[in-house]
C-alpha cells in the first residue's frame, strides 16, 4: 500500500500504528528506554491545548481520518510523547506544516537526526518555502540541494530547539517575510500519530556535530535556483499548495 506522501505504508506491530517506509531508507531502531535518551537541558513546557482547542485546530487544519490526535495531559511534555506519536505545535501548522508530510521533509529530518518537535516555526517556513520554490522551478528538492543553501543550527537561547539559516552570505534569502519574534508557541503542542515522521530519532542533543558543506552537489539545480530571482513570501502560503505538497 502507498501513503499519500508517496511512500509504502507498513504496519508496525510494536507501536500499533501504520508508518511510512521510504524507498531506499533504513529506519533506525526505536529506543524503548527513555532513561537512555539524551534530552539535553531543555525546559519542560506543559501544553495549553485541551480537548476543545484541539477540536478547533482540527477544524482549521483538517487531518486525514487515519491520524490519531491526542491532547496532552497535565504531566505530558513535548519531548516525551506517547509511544507511536510525536508532538507538533499549533503554530507549526500556521507556518505551513501539513500532513501527510513530503518525502523531502522526512529526508531532512533523517539527515539532521532531529525531531519535528525541535524545529522552530521559521525553520518550518523555510523548509516549506524551499520546497515550493523547487517545485516552481521544476527542480527536485533534496537534502544535498537544501544543504547548498541552508544549514541547521542549535538555538542559542531556546535550548533543545534548532533553527535554519542561510549557508553563507552569497546565498539569497529565497524565503522571506518570516516574523522576527514569536512568543509563547512552545506551550501550544499536541500529539499526533507519527506515521509521517521518521521513527527512531527521538531527540537531537545540542552537542550534536554541525552540518558540513554540501560541496558542489546538485550543481545544475543549485544554479537554477540561484538564477531564478524568485522569493517565496512565507506568511502567504496558499493552502491548496500546502496540501498538494504534502
Tab-separated table of C-alpha atoms in Angstrom:
chain	number	residue	atom	x	y	z
A	1	UNK	CA	0.000	0.000	0.000
A	2	UNK	CA	1.195	3.537	-0.744
A	3	UNK	CA	0.709	6.546	1.513
A	4	UNK	CA	-0.423	9.963	0.295
A	5	UNK	CA	3.137	11.140	0.880
A	6	UNK	CA	4.351	8.744	-1.801
A	7	UNK	CA	5.811	6.017	0.400
A	8	UNK	CA	4.961	2.407	1.132
A	9	UNK	CA	2.876	2.060	4.278
A	10	UNK	CA	3.683	-0.781	6.676
A	11	UNK	CA	2.042	-1.719	9.960
A	12	UNK	CA	4.356	-1.605	12.977
A	13	UNK	CA	3.084	-4.228	15.434
A	14	UNK	CA	5.277	-2.953	18.275
A	15	UNK	CA	3.861	0.571	18.074
A	16	UNK	CA	0.417	-0.445	16.831
A	17	UNK	CA	0.389	2.154	14.044
A	18	UNK	CA	0.967	2.417	10.306
A	19	UNK	CA	4.283	4.011	9.343
A	20	UNK	CA	5.762	5.121	6.010
A	21	UNK	CA	8.703	3.253	4.594
A	22	UNK	CA	10.502	5.480	2.131
A	23	UNK	CA	12.242	3.581	-0.636
A	24	UNK	CA	15.971	3.084	-0.079
A	25	UNK	CA	15.892	4.191	3.567
A	26	UNK	CA	16.713	2.052	6.584
A	27	UNK	CA	14.955	3.355	9.665
A	28	UNK	CA	16.841	3.139	12.976
A	29	UNK	CA	15.586	1.085	15.873
A	30	UNK	CA	13.387	2.999	18.295
A	31	UNK	CA	14.935	3.192	21.784
A	32	UNK	CA	12.368	1.873	24.242
A	33	UNK	CA	14.018	3.111	27.446
A	34	UNK	CA	13.572	6.866	27.870
A	35	UNK	CA	16.320	6.854	30.501
A	36	UNK	CA	18.855	6.253	27.710
A	37	UNK	CA	17.723	9.226	25.622
A	38	UNK	CA	19.684	12.483	25.849
A	39	UNK	CA	17.106	15.276	26.045
A	40	UNK	CA	19.704	17.921	26.871
A	41	UNK	CA	18.984	20.733	29.322
A	42	UNK	CA	15.746	21.967	27.829
A	43	UNK	CA	12.861	23.433	29.821
A	44	UNK	CA	9.819	21.219	30.370
A	45	UNK	CA	6.841	23.056	28.906
A	46	UNK	CA	3.289	21.924	29.649
A	47	UNK	CA	0.715	22.248	26.915
A	48	UNK	CA	-2.219	24.670	26.906
A	49	UNK	CA	-4.051	22.553	24.329
A	50	UNK	CA	-7.097	20.809	25.761
A	51	UNK	CA	-9.794	18.793	24.010
A	52	UNK	CA	-11.864	21.831	22.956
A	53	UNK	CA	-8.945	23.695	21.445
A	54	UNK	CA	-7.648	20.537	19.776
A	55	UNK	CA	-11.008	20.175	18.024
A	56	UNK	CA	-10.777	23.775	16.819
A	57	UNK	CA	-7.298	23.079	15.444
A	58	UNK	CA	-8.623	20.013	13.627
A	59	UNK	CA	-11.439	22.028	12.080
A	60	UNK	CA	-8.996	24.659	10.807
A	61	UNK	CA	-6.253	22.262	9.700
A	62	UNK	CA	-8.101	19.045	8.807
A	63	UNK	CA	-6.237	15.794	9.418
A	64	UNK	CA	-6.927	12.624	7.476
A	65	UNK	CA	-9.152	10.144	9.381
A	66	UNK	CA	-6.294	7.681	9.933
A	67	UNK	CA	-4.345	10.113	12.129
A	68	UNK	CA	-4.727	9.785	15.869
A	69	UNK	CA	-4.811	13.113	17.705
A	70	UNK	CA	-4.326	13.325	21.461
A	71	UNK	CA	-4.385	16.453	23.659
A	72	UNK	CA	-1.558	16.291	26.240
A	73	UNK	CA	-2.326	15.597	29.873
A	74	UNK	CA	-1.157	17.830	32.738
A	75	UNK	CA	2.056	15.837	33.182
A	76	UNK	CA	2.925	15.417	29.491
A	77	UNK	CA	5.780	17.273	27.795
A	78	UNK	CA	6.642	17.670	24.107
A	79	UNK	CA	9.892	15.714	24.165
A	80	UNK	CA	8.276	12.589	25.634
A	81	UNK	CA	5.180	11.799	23.546
A	82	UNK	CA	3.122	8.614	23.901
A	83	UNK	CA	4.574	5.625	22.055
A	84	UNK	CA	3.985	5.867	18.302
A	85	UNK	CA	3.152	9.606	18.436
A	86	UNK	CA	5.028	12.877	18.078
A	87	UNK	CA	4.376	16.387	19.409
A	88	UNK	CA	3.709	19.179	16.943
A	89	UNK	CA	2.875	22.804	17.688
A	90	UNK	CA	-0.247	24.624	16.530
A	91	UNK	CA	1.985	27.403	15.217
A	92	UNK	CA	3.929	24.871	13.111
A	93	UNK	CA	0.667	24.259	11.263
A	94	UNK	CA	0.243	28.029	10.912
A	95	UNK	CA	3.800	28.139	9.496
A	96	UNK	CA	2.887	25.669	6.732
A	97	UNK	CA	3.357	22.150	8.142
A	98	UNK	CA	0.789	19.753	6.693
A	99	UNK	CA	0.208	16.038	6.832
A	100	UNK	CA	0.863	13.821	5.082
A	101	UNK	CA	4.364	15.257	5.032
A	102	UNK	CA	6.565	15.230	1.932
A	103	UNK	CA	9.440	12.836	1.307
A	104	UNK	CA	11.738	15.893	1.240
A	105	UNK	CA	10.790	16.920	4.778
A	106	UNK	CA	11.270	13.399	6.083
A	107	UNK	CA	14.675	13.160	4.389
A	108	UNK	CA	15.768	16.438	6.017
A	109	UNK	CA	14.702	15.165	9.446
A	110	UNK	CA	16.638	11.958	8.839
A	111	UNK	CA	19.782	13.750	7.673
A	112	UNK	CA	19.946	16.088	10.642
A	113	UNK	CA	18.658	13.411	13.017
A	114	UNK	CA	16.246	15.881	14.517
A	115	UNK	CA	12.629	15.506	15.536
A	116	UNK	CA	9.973	17.767	14.016
A	117	UNK	CA	9.188	18.898	17.582
A	118	UNK	CA	12.632	20.535	17.803
A	119	UNK	CA	12.294	22.777	14.741
A	120	UNK	CA	11.430	26.435	15.283
A	121	UNK	CA	8.497	27.954	13.446
A	122	UNK	CA	10.682	29.825	10.970
A	123	UNK	CA	12.598	26.612	10.268
A	124	UNK	CA	9.281	25.112	9.137
A	125	UNK	CA	8.604	28.184	6.983
A	126	UNK	CA	11.981	27.839	5.277
A	127	UNK	CA	11.571	24.116	4.628
A	128	UNK	CA	8.093	24.580	3.178
A	129	UNK	CA	9.086	27.643	1.138
A	130	UNK	CA	12.219	25.988	-0.223
A	131	UNK	CA	10.205	23.007	-1.414
A	132	UNK	CA	7.675	25.331	-3.068
A	133	UNK	CA	10.464	27.175	-4.863
A	134	UNK	CA	11.966	23.916	-6.108
A	135	UNK	CA	8.610	22.705	-7.412
A	136	UNK	CA	8.012	26.019	-9.172
A	137	UNK	CA	11.417	25.785	-10.861
A	138	UNK	CA	10.834	22.130	-11.749
A	139	UNK	CA	13.743	21.097	-9.546
A	140	UNK	CA	13.551	18.052	-7.301
A	141	UNK	CA	14.026	19.170	-3.668
A	142	UNK	CA	16.718	17.103	-1.996
A	143	UNK	CA	18.785	17.168	1.176
A	144	UNK	CA	22.008	17.966	-0.725
A	145	UNK	CA	20.395	20.821	-2.615
A	146	UNK	CA	18.932	22.175	0.615
A	147	UNK	CA	22.363	21.984	2.261
A	148	UNK	CA	23.880	24.016	-0.568
A	149	UNK	CA	21.618	26.838	0.568
A	150	UNK	CA	20.974	26.311	4.277
A	151	UNK	CA	22.342	24.812	7.462
A	152	UNK	CA	20.787	23.748	10.751
A	153	UNK	CA	21.995	25.360	13.976
A	154	UNK	CA	21.220	24.925	17.649
A	155	UNK	CA	19.237	27.832	19.063
A	156	UNK	CA	21.347	29.958	21.370
A	157	UNK	CA	18.668	30.749	23.945
A	158	UNK	CA	15.959	28.125	23.348
A	159	UNK	CA	17.838	25.022	24.463
A	160	UNK	CA	16.705	21.887	22.670
A	161	UNK	CA	15.404	23.648	19.546
A	162	UNK	CA	17.056	24.224	16.189
A	163	UNK	CA	16.735	26.910	13.534
A	164	UNK	CA	17.695	27.116	9.857
A	165	UNK	CA	19.806	29.867	8.337
A	166	UNK	CA	21.498	30.610	5.023
A	167	UNK	CA	24.689	28.624	4.417
A	168	UNK	CA	26.601	31.858	3.671
A	169	UNK	CA	26.064	35.464	2.619
A	170	UNK	CA	26.305	34.574	-1.077
A	171	UNK	CA	23.033	32.652	-0.852
A	172	UNK	CA	19.980	34.872	-1.418
A	173	UNK	CA	17.082	34.710	1.018
A	174	UNK	CA	14.740	32.544	-1.010
A	175	UNK	CA	12.133	32.559	1.775
A	176	UNK	CA	11.212	35.991	3.104
A	177	UNK	CA	8.648	37.603	5.399
A	178	UNK	CA	9.154	35.376	8.434
A	179	UNK	CA	8.402	37.150	11.725
A	180	UNK	CA	11.475	38.112	13.726
A	181	UNK	CA	9.964	37.291	17.113
A	182	UNK	CA	7.349	34.697	18.053
A	183	UNK	CA	6.461	34.198	21.701
A	184	UNK	CA	4.777	31.526	23.809
A	185	UNK	CA	4.351	28.980	21.000
A	186	UNK	CA	6.039	26.081	22.806
A	187	UNK	CA	3.075	25.641	25.144
A	188	UNK	CA	0.678	25.016	22.262
A	189	UNK	CA	1.515	21.437	21.336
A	190	UNK	CA	-0.498	18.268	20.952
A	191	UNK	CA	0.285	14.694	19.980
A	192	UNK	CA	-0.352	13.116	16.600
A	193	UNK	CA	0.293	9.611	15.335
A	194	UNK	CA	3.827	9.613	13.916
A	195	UNK	CA	3.166	7.761	10.666
A	196	UNK	CA	4.546	10.613	8.569
A	197	UNK	CA	7.740	11.131	10.537
A	198	UNK	CA	10.991	9.150	10.583
A	199	UNK	CA	10.939	6.879	13.594
A	200	UNK	CA	13.881	6.324	15.886
A	201	UNK	CA	15.105	9.947	16.047
A	202	UNK	CA	13.782	10.612	19.494
A	203	UNK	CA	15.648	13.801	20.313
A	204	UNK	CA	18.742	15.541	18.947
A	205	UNK	CA	21.056	16.731	21.729
A	206	UNK	CA	22.656	20.169	21.494
A	207	UNK	CA	26.121	18.606	21.419
A	208	UNK	CA	25.440	17.007	18.006
A	209	UNK	CA	28.033	17.923	15.355
A	210	UNK	CA	27.489	20.796	12.931
A	211	UNK	CA	26.499	20.047	9.340
A	212	UNK	CA	29.435	20.330	6.898
A	213	UNK	CA	29.197	21.958	3.479
A	214	UNK	CA	27.432	20.048	0.717
A	215	UNK	CA	30.222	20.972	-1.719
A	216	UNK	CA	29.203	21.019	-5.381
A	217	UNK	CA	26.272	18.630	-5.023
A	218	UNK	CA	23.237	19.230	-7.243
A	219	UNK	CA	25.131	21.961	-9.152
A	220	UNK	CA	22.696	22.295	-12.055
A	221	UNK	CA	19.662	22.520	-9.777
A	222	UNK	CA	21.513	24.886	-7.436
A	223	UNK	CA	22.357	27.278	-10.273
A	224	UNK	CA	18.759	27.171	-11.451
A	225	UNK	CA	17.558	28.310	-8.048
A	226	UNK	CA	20.284	30.937	-7.741
A	227	UNK	CA	19.391	32.407	-11.119
A	228	UNK	CA	15.642	32.329	-10.677
A	229	UNK	CA	15.349	35.666	-8.891
A	230	UNK	CA	12.261	34.283	-7.140
A	231	UNK	CA	11.420	34.796	-3.496
A	232	UNK	CA	8.748	32.965	-1.507
A	233	UNK	CA	6.747	35.055	0.953
A	234	UNK	CA	6.356	32.815	3.992
A	235	UNK	CA	3.291	34.489	5.528
A	236	UNK	CA	1.106	33.820	2.497
A	237	UNK	CA	1.451	30.158	1.571
A	238	UNK	CA	-1.613	29.091	-0.476
A	239	UNK	CA	-3.473	26.315	1.327
A	240	UNK	CA	-4.014	24.332	-1.870
A	241	UNK	CA	-0.254	24.292	-2.487
A	242	UNK	CA	0.476	23.217	1.090
A	243	UNK	CA	-1.943	20.303	0.892
A	244	UNK	CA	-0.677	19.284	-2.540
A	245	UNK	CA	2.938	19.459	-1.329
A	246	UNK	CA	2.173	17.073	1.495
